[in-house]
Coordinates of C-alpha atoms in Angstrom, one line a residue:
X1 CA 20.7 59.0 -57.6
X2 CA 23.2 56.8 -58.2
X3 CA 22.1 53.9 -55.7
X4 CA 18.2 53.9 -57.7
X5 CA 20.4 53.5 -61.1
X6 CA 22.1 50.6 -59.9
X7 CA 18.6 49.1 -58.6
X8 CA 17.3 50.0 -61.8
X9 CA 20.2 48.2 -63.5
X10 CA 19.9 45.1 -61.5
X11 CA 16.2 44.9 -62.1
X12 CA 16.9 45.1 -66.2
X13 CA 19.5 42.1 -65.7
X14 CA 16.9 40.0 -63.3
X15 CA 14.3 40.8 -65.2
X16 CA 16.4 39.6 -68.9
X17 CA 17.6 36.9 -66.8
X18 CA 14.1 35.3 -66.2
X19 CA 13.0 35.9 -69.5
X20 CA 15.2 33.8 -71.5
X21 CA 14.7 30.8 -68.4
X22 CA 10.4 31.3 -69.8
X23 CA 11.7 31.1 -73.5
X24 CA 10.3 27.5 -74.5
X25 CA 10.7 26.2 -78.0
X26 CA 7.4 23.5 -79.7
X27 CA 10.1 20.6 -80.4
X28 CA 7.3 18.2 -81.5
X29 CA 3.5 18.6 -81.8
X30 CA 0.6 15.6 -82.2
X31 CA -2.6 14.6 -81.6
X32 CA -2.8 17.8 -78.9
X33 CA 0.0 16.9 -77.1
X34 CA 2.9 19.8 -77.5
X35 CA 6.6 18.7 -76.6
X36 CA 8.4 22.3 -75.7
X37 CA 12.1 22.3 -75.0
X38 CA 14.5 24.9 -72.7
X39 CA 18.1 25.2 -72.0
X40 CA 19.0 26.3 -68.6
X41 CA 21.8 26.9 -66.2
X42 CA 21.0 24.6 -62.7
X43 CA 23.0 25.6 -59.5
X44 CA 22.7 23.0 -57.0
X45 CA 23.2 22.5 -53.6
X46 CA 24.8 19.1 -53.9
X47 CA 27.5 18.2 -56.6
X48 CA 28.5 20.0 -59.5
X49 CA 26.1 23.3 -61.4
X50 CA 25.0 21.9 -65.1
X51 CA 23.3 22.7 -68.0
X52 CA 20.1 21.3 -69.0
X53 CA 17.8 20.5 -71.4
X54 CA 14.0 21.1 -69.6
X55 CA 10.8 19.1 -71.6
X56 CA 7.4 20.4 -70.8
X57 CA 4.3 18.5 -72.5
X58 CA 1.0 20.0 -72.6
X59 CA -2.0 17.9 -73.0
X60 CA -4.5 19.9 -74.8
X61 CA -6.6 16.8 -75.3
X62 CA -10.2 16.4 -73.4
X63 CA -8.7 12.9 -72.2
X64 CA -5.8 11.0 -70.2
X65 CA -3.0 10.0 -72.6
X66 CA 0.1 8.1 -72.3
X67 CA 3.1 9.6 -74.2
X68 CA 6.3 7.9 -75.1
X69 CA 9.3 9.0 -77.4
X70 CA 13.1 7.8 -78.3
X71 CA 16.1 10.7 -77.5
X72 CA 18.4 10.4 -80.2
X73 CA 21.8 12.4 -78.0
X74 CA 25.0 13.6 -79.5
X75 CA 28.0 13.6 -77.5
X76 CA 30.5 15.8 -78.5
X77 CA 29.1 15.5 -82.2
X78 CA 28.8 11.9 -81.8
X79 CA 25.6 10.1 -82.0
X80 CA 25.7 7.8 -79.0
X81 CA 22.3 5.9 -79.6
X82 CA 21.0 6.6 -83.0
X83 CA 21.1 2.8 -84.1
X84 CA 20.2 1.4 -81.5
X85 CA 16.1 0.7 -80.1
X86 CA 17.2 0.2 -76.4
X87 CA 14.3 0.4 -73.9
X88 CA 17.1 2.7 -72.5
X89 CA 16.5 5.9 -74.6
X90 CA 12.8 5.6 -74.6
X91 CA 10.8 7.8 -72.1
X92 CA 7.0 7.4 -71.2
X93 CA 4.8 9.9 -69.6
X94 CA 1.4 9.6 -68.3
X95 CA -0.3 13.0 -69.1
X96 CA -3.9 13.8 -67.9
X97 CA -6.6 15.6 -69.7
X98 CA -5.7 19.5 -70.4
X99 CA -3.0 19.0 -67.8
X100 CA 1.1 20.3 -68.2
X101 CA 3.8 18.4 -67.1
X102 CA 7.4 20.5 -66.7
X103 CA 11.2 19.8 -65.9
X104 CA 12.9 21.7 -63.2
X105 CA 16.4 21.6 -61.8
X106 CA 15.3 20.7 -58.6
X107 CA 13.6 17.0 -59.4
X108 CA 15.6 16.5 -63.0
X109 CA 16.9 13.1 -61.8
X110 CA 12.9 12.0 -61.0
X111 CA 11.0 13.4 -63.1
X112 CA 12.9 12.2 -66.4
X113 CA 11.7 15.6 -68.1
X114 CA 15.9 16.4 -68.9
X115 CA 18.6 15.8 -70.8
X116 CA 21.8 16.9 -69.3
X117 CA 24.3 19.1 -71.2
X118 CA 27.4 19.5 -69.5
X119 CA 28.5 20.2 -66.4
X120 CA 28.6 23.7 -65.8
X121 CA 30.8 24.7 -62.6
X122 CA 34.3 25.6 -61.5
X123 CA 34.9 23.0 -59.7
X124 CA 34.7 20.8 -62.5
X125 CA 38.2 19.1 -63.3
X126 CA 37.4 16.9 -65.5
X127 CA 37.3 16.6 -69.5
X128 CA 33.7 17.4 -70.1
X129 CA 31.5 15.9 -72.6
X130 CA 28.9 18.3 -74.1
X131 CA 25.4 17.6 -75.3
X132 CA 26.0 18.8 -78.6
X133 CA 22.2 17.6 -80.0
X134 CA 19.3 15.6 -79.8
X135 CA 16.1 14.8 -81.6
X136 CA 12.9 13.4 -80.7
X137 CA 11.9 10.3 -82.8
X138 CA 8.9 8.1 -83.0
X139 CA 6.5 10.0 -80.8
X140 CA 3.5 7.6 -80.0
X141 CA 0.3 9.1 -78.1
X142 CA -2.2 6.5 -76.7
X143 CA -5.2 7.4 -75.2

């Protein structure tokens, strides 16, 4: 009896576990396109376990469209780029008709669907700096 409660117990916790990694927040909504936004945990095989900020966009639209945006970051409460229009903190995305496009921790360095957060891992020895907010500005959809 005791070994099916601790299976039972280890189901609740998986199960809680992979809820809140499905919990995605609408961020930013226009023209059909829906910007959702997650905070996760990554644990990776090479270098150092982080947090991250996960983007998925979902092109509800009947039609290809081209997406583009500016992250505004804070840095330990600091706005790093808020004045300034660098091609740097603008992303693009091609999106196709009706079609979702998600972050994951394995491509987050390809896919440019992240933001990091802070490094997240024992190992760790230096000061970090912690993504302490963002905001998406001047969202432009062209189709």
């Amino acid at each position: 009896m005791k070994n099916i409660s601790v299976f039972i117990l280890f189901l609740f916790i998986f199960s809680m576990k992979s809820y809140a990694q499905n919990n995605w927040t609408l961020k930013q909504q226009k023209d059909g396109i829906s910007i959702f936004t997650k905070e996760v945990f990554c644990d990776v095989n090479k270098g150092f376990s982080r947090d991250l900020v996960l983007f998925k966009m979902v092109n509800s639209n009947n039609f290809d469209v081209q997406v583009s945006f500016k992250i505004n970051r804070w840095i330990d409460n600091v706005c790093l780029n808020c004045n300034s229009n660098s091609a740097e903190y603008y992303r693009s995305y091609d999106i196709q008709a009706n079609q979702t496009i998600e972050g994951d921790c394995q491509n987050f360095r390809f896919t440019k669907l992240s933001l990091f957060v802070k490094f997240n891992d024992d190992n760790y020895s230096n000061t970090p700096k912690v993504l302490t907010n963002y905001t998406i500005e001047n969202l432009q959809i062209i189709d």
